[in-house]
Coordinates of C-alpha atoms and ligand atoms in Angstrom, one line a residue:
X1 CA -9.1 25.6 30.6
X2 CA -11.1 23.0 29.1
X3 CA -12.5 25.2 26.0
X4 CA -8.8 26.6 25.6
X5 CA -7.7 22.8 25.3
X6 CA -10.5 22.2 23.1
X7 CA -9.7 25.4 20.9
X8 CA -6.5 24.2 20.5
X9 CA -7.4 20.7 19.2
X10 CA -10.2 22.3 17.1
X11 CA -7.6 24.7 15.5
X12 CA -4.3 24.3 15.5
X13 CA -3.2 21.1 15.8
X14 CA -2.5 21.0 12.3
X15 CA -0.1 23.8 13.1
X16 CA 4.1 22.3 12.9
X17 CA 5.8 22.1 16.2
X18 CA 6.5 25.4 17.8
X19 CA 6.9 26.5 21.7
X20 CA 5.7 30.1 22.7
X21 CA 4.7 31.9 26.2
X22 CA 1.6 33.5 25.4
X23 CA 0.7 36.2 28.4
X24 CA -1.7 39.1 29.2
X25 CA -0.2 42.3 30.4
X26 CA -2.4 45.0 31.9
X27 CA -2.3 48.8 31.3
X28 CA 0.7 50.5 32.8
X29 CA 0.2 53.9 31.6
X30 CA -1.2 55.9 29.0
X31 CA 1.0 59.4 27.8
X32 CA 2.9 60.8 25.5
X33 CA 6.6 59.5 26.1
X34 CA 8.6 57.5 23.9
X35 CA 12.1 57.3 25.1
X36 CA 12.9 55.3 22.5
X37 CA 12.0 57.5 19.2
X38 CA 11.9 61.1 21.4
X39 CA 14.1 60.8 24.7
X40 CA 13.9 63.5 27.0
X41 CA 11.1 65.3 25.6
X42 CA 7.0 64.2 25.1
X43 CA 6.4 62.7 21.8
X44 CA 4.2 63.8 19.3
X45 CA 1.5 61.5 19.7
X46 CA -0.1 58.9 22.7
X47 CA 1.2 55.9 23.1
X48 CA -0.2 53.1 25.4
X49 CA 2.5 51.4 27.7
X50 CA 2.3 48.0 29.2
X51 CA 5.4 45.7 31.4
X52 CA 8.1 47.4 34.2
X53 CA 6.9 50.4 36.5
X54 CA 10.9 51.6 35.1
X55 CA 9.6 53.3 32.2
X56 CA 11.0 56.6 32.1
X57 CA 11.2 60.0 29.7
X58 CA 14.9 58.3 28.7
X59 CA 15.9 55.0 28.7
X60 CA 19.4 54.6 28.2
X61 CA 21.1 51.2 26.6
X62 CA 23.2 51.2 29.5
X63 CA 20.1 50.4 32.2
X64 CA 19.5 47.5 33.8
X65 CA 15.6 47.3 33.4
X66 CA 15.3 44.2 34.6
X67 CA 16.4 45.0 38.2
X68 CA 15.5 48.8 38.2
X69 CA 11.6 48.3 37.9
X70 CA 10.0 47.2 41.1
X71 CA 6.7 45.8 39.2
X72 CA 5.6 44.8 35.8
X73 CA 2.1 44.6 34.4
X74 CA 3.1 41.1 32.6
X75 CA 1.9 37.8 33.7
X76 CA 5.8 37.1 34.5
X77 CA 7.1 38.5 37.3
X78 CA 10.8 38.6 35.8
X79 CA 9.5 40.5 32.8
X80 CA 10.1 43.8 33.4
X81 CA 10.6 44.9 29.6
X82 CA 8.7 47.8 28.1
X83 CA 5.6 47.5 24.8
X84 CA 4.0 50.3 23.3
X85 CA 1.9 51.0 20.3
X86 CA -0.2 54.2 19.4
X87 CA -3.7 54.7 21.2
X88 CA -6.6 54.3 19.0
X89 CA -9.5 57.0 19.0
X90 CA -13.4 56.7 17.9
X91 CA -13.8 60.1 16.4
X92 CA -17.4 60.7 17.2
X93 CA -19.7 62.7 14.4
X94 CA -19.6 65.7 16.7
X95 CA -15.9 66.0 15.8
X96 CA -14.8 65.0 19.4
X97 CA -12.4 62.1 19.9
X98 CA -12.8 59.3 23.0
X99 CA -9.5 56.9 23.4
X100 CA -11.2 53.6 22.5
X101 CA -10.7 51.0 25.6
X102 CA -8.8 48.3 25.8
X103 CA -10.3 44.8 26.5
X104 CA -8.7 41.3 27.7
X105 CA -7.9 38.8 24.8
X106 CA -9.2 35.3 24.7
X107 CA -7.6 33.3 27.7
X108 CA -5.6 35.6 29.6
X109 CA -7.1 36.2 32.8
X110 CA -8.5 39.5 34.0
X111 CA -6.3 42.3 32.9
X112 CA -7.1 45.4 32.6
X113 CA -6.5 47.3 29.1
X114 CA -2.9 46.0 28.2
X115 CA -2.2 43.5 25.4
X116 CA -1.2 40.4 25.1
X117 CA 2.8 39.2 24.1
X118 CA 3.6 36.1 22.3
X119 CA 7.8 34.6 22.2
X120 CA 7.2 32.4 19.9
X121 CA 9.9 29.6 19.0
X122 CA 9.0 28.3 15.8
X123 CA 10.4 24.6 14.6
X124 CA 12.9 23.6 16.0
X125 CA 15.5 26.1 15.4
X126 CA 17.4 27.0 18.8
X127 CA 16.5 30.8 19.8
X128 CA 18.5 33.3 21.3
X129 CA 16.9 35.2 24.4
X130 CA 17.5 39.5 23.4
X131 CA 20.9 41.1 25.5
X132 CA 20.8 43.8 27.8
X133 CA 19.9 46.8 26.5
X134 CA 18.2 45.5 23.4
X135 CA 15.4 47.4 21.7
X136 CA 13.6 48.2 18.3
X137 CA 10.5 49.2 16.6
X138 CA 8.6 47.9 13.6
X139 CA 6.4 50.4 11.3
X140 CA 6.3 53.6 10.6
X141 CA 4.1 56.6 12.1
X142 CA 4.2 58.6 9.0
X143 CA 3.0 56.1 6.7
X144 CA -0.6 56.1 4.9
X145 CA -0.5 54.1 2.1
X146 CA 0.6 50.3 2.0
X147 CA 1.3 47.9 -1.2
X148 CA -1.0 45.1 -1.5
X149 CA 0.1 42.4 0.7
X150 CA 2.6 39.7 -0.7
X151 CA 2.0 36.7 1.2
X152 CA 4.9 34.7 0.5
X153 CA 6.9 37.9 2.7
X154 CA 6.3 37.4 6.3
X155 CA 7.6 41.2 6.6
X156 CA 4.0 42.0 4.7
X157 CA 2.0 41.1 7.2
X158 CA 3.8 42.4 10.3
X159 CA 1.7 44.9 11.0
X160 CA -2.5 43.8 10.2
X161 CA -5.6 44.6 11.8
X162 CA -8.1 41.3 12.6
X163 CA -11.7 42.2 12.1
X164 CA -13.4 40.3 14.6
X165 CA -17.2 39.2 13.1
X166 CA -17.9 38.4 17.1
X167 CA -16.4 38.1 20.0
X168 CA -16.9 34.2 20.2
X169 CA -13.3 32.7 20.7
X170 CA -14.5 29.6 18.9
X171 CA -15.6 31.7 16.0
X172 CA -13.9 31.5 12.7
X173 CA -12.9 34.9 12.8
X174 CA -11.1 34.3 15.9
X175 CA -9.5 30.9 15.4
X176 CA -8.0 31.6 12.0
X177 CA -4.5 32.4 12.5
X178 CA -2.9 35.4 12.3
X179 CA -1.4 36.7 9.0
X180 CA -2.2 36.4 5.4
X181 CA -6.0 35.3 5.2
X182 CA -9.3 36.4 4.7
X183 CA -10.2 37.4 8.0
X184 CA -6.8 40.2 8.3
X185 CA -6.0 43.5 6.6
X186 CA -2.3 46.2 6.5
X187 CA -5.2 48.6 6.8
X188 CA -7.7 49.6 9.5
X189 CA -10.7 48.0 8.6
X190 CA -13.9 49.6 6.4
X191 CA -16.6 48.1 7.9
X192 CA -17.9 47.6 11.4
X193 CA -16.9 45.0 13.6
X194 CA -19.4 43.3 15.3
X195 CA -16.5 41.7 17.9
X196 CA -13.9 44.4 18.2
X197 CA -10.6 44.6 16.1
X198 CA -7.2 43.5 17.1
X199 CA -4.4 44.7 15.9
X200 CA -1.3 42.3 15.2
X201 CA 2.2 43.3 15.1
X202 CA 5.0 41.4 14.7
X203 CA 8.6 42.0 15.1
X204 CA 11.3 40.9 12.9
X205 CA 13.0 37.9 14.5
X206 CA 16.9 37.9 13.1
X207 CA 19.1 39.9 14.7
X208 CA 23.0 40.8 13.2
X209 CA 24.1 39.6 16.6
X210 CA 25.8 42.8 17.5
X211 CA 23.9 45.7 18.2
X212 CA 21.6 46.2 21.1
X213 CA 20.2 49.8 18.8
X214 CA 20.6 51.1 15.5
X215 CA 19.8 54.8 14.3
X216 CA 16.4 54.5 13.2
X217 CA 15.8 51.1 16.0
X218 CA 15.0 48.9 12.7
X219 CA 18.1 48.0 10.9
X220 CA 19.4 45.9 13.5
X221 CA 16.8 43.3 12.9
X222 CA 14.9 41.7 9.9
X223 CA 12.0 39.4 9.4
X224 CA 13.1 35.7 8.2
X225 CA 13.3 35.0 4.7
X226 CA 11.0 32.1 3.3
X227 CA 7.3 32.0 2.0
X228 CA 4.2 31.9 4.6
X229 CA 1.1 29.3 4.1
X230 CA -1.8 31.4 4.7
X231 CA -3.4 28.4 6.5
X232 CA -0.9 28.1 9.0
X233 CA -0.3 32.3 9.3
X234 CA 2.5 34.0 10.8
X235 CA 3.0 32.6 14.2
X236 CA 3.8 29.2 12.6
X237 CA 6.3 30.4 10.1
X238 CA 9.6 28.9 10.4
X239 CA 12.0 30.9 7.5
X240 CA 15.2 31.0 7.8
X241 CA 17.4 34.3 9.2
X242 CA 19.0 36.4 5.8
X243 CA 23.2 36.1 6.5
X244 CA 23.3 39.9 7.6
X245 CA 21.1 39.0 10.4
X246 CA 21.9 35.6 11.2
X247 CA 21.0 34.9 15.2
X248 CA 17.5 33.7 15.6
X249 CA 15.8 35.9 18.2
X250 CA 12.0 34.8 19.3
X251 CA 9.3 36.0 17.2
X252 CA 7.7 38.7 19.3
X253 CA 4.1 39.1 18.9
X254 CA 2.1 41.9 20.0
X255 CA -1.8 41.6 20.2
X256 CA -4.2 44.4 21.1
X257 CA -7.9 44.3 21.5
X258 CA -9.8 47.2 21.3
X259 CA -13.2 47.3 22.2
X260 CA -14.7 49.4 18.9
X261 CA -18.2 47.6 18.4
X262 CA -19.1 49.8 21.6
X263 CA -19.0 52.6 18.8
X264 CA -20.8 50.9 16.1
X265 CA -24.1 53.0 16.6
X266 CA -22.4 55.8 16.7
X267 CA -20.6 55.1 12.9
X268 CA -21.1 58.6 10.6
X269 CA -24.2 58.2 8.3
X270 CA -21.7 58.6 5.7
X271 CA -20.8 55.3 6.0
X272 CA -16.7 56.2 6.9
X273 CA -15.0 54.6 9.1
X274 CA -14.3 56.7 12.4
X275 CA -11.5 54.6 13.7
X276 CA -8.2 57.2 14.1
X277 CA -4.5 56.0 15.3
X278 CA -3.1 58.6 18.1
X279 CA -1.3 60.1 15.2
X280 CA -3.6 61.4 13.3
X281 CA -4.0 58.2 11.4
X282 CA -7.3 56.8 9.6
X283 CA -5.8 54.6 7.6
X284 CA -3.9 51.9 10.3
X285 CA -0.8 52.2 7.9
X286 CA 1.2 54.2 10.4
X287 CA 0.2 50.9 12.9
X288 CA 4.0 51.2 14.9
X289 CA 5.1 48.7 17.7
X290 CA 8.5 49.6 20.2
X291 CA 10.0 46.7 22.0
X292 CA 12.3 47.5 25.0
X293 CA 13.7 44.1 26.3
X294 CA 13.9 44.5 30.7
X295 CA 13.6 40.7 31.1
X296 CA 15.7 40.2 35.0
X297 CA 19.1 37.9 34.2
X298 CA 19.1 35.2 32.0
X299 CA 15.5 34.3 32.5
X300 CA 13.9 34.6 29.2
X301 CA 17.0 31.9 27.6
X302 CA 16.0 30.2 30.3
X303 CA 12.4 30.2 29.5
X304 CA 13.2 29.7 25.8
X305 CA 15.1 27.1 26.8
X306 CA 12.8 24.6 28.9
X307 CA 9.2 25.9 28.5
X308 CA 8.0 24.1 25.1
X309 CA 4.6 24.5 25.3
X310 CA 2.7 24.6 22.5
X311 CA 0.2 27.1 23.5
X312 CA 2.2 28.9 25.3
X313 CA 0.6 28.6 28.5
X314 CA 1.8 30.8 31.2
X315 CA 1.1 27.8 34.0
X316 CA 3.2 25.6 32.1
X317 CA 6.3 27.4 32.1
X318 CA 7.5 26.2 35.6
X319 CA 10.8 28.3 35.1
X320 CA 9.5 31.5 35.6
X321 CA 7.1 33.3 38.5
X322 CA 3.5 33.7 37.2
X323 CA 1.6 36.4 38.8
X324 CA -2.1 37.0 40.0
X325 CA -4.7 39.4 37.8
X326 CA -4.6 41.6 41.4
X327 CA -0.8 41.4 41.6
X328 CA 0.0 42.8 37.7
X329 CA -3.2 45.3 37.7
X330 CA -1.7 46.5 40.6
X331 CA 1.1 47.9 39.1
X332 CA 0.7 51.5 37.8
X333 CA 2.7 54.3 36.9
X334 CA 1.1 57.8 37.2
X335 CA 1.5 59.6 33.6
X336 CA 4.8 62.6 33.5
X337 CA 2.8 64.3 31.0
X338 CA -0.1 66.7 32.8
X339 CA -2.5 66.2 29.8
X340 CA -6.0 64.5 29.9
X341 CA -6.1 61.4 26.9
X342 CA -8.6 59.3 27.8
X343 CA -11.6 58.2 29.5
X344 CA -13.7 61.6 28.2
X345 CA -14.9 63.1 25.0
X346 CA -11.7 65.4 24.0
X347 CA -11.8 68.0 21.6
X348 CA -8.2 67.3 19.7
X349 CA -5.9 64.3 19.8
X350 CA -3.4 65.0 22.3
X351 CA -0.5 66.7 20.3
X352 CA -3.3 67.9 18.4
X353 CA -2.7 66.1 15.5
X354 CA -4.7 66.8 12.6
X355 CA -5.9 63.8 10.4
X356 CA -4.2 63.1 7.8
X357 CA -5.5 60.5 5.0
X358 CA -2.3 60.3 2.8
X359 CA -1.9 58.6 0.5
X360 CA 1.7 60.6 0.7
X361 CA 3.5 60.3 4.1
X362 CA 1.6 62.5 7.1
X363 CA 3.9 65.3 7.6
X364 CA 5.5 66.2 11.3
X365 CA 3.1 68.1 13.8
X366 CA 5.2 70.8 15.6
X367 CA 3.0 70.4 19.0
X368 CA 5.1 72.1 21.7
X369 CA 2.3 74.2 22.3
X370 CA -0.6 72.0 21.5
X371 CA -3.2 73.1 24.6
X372 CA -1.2 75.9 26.1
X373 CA 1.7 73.3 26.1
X374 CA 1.2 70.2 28.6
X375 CA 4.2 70.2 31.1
X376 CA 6.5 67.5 32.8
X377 CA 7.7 67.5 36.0
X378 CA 10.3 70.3 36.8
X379 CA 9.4 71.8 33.3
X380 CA 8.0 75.6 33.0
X381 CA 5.1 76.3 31.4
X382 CA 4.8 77.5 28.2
X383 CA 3.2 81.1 27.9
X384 CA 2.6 81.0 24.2
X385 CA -0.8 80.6 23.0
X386 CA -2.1 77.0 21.7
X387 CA -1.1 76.5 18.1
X388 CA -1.5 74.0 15.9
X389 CA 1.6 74.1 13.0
X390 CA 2.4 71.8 10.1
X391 CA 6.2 71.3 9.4
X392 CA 8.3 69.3 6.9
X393 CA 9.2 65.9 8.1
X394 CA 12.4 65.3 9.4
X395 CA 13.6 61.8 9.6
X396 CA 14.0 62.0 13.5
X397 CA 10.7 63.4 14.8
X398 CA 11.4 65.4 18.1
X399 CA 9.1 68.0 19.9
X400 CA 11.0 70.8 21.7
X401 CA 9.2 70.8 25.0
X402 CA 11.0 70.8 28.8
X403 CA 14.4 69.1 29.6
X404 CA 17.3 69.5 27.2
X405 CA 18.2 66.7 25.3
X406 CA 20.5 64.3 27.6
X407 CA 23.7 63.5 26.2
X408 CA 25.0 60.4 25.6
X409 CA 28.2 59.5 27.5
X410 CA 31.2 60.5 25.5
X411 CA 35.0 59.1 25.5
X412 CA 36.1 55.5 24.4
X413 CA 35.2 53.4 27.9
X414 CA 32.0 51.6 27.0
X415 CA 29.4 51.6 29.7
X416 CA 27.9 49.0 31.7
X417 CA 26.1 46.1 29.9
X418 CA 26.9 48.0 26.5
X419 CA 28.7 46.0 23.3
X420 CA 32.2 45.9 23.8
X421 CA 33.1 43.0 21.7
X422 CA 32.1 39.8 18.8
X423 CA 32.4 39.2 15.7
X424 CA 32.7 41.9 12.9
X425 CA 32.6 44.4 16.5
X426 CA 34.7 47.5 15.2
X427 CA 34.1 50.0 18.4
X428 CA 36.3 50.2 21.8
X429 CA 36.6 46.9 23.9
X430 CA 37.2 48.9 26.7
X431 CA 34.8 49.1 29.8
X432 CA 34.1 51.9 32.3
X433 CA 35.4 51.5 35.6
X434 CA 34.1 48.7 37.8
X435 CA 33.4 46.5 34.9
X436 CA 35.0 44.0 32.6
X437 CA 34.4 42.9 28.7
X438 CA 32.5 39.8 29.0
X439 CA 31.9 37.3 25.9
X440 CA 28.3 35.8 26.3
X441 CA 28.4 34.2 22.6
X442 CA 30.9 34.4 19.2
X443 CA 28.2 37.5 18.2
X444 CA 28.0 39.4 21.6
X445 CA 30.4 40.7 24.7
X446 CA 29.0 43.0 26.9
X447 CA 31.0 45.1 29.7
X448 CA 29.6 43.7 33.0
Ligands
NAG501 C1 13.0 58.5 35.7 O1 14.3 59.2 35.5 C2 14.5 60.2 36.5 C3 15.8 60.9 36.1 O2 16.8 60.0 35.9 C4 14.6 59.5 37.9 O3 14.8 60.5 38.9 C5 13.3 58.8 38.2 O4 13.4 58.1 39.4 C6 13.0 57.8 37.0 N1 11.7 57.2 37.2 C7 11.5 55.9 37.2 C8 10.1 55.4 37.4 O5 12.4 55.1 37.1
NAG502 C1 -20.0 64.8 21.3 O1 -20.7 63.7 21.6 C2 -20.4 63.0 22.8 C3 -21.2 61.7 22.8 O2 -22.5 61.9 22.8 C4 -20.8 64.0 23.9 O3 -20.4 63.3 25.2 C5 -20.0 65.2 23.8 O4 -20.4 66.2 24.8 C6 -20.2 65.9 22.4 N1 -19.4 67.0 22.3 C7 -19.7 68.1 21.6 C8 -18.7 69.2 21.5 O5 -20.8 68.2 21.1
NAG503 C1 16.7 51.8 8.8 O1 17.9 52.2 8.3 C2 18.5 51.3 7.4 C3 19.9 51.7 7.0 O2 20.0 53.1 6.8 C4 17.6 51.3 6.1 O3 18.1 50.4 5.2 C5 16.2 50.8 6.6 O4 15.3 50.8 5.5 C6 15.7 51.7 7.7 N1 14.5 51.0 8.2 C7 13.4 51.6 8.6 C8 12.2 50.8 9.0 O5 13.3 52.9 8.5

């Protein structure tokens, strides 16, 4: 603790007043699911999953997270939401690909893989904690090009990769904050790392106060409008919300170190970087976060509320339950997708997605029988031969693989915990049975 509190003095005590929890989460899984962008069916690409033991091949709006999962892999024993990003491979010279590890951040205890999650509060500004059911993603798999960054938009450097010189914490490359500087690019980087690489992405942190979802999981939210000071980066920037999205929501931070510099001798003698994202991405313009809020009752407002420390100390935030490095490693959830992704040379990215350098969008994979077709539980199969085909995108990305597509439920009785009523609220105000239209602010009722 005492370099931490000397880190902080050294670095950002310059920084305005802000509160924050800043906590390691360990590895929960590592598959191809994503019940948010393909529910029902395995996604086209890897994704690695940390938080509640309640992820699941759908997870509809209507679940209680917070009280279905039995375990999280987060610091907080009450936080039992759901974050995932694409995996990264080290594509070796030999033209195999090995899913490149995971490693504990700076100051948060010994988890295993994982990342680390940042709520930040920034200013003064009252937050409000996410409802029920809320979720979204930032970025966009498909993308492999990237305009130069505008640092006066904090939107432009959402998504950035830090290129750590070494693995020193008190290093400059470390201690410079995250954002628009020297040290941080929208791209994967060029040259070897000597420390690793983290990525950085940031959500957008206004919400329109009404919608837990939107079709494409983005337009609910947007980033704060105002201009960032590269020397204080993005976690300090306080803009204000635009009028369509007007409640203040935390700033959610994802941080992800992965352990490339084990690779560096291994770089082609070409001098190209061999750094791919699970889809098939060299650049690190497709870099994608998914958020899936699961905190249990009201206890992130209540941590937003009265835990105002600075650095975001997990100790120091009395409201909520910390847990032990052996209680959140302990928390696993054995992969629904019989495939192997990790922890060997493999000959094809799971999904077998082929690389694609852009700089037009990557085009849609059609996978379903990528390796003879992997299977999920209570799934047949597949017969067919492995092939490998290239379709036109389509703006919803789904593989056709297993379980039909479940349904959502039909007829004008909204279900438990979903919207049912605030401000500018056009849809039914009626619940299902058993539970009643509840107004938790002038934005937001929720059938309880
Ligand atoms: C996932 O969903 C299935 C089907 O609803 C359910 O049987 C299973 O228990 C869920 N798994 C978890 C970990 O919640
Ligand atoms: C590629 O190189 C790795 C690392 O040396 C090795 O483990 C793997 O067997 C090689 N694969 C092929 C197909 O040569
Ligand atoms: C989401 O949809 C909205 C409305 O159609 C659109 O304006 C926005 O650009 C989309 N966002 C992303 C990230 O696709």
């Amino acid at each position: 603790m005492l370099r931490f509190s000397l880190l902080l003095a050294a670095t950002w005590a310059s920084l305005p007043a802000r509160a924050q929890l800043r906590f390691g989460c360990s590895q929960l899984v590592t598959q191809r699911l994503d019940p948010l962008v393909t529910p029902g069916v395995i996604s086209p690409h890897v994704h690695q999953i940390i938080g509640g033991n309640a992820f699941n091949l759908t997870m509809d709006t209507s679940l209680d997270v917070g009280s279905l999962a039995t375990c999280t892999t987060c610091r907080f024993k009450e936080d039992k939401s759901n974050y995932w990003t694409a995996a990264m491979y080290f594509k070796h010279p030999n033209g195999t690909f090995f899913r490149v590890p995971q490693i504990p951040n700076h100051f948060v205890g010994e988890t295993k893989g994982g990342m680390t999650v940042y709520y930040v509060q920034p200013g003064s500004q009252k937050v409000t904690a996410f409802p029920r059911g809320f979720r979204m993603i930032v970025g966009d798999p498909y993308l492999r090009t990237g305009v130069p960054s505008d640092p006066a938009k904090v939107g432009s450097w959402g998504l950035s990769f830090r290129c750590w010189d070494s693995s020193d914490p008190m290093g400059p490359s470390n201690t410079y904050p995250p954002g628009a500087g020297q040290y941080d690019t929208v791209h994967l980087p060029k040259k070897k790392c000597n420390g690793g690489i983290r990525s950085n992405i940031l959500f957008p942190s206004c919400w329109d106060g009404k919608s837990t979802d939107s079709p494409n999981h983005s337009s609910h939210v947007a980033y704060p409008l105002g201009t960032v000071n590269a020397n204080v980066g993005i976690l300090g920037f306080t803009g204000t919300c635009p009028s369509t999205h007007p409640v203040r929501v935390p700033h959610v931070l994802y941080e992800t170190y992965w352990d490339t510099a084990r690779f560096n001798s291994m770089w082609p003698t070409d001098g190209s970087q061999p750094l791919v994202l699970s889809m098939g991405d060299p650049t690190g313009y497709g870099q994608h976060g998914d958020y899936l809020f699961g905190w249990e009752g009201d206890s992130l407002q209540r941590a937003m509320d009265k835990c105002r420390d600075g650095s975001g100390r997990p100790e120091a935030c009395t409201e909520l339950t910390v847990q032990t490095d052996a209680q959140i490693n302990a928390c696993v959830q054995k992969p629904l997708v019989d495939e192997k992704v990790e922890g060997e040379y493999i000959a094809r990215l799971p999904g077998c997605n082929p690389l694609q350098y852009g700089p037009e969008p990557a085009t849609m994979v059609e996978s379903a029988n990528c390796n003879a077709g992997p299977t999920l539980p209570g799934s047949q199969p597949t017969a067919t031969a492995p092939t490998t085909t290239v379709v036109t995108p389509t703006p919803t990305p789904t593989t056709t693989v297993a379980n039909p597509q479940p349904t959502a439920p039909q007829g004008p009785a909204i279900p438990k915990y979903g919207q049912c009523g605030g401000n500018g609220w056009t849809g039914s105000t009626t619940c299902v049975a058993g539970s009643t239209c509840i107004k938790l602010n002038e934005w937001y009722s929720q059938c309880q």
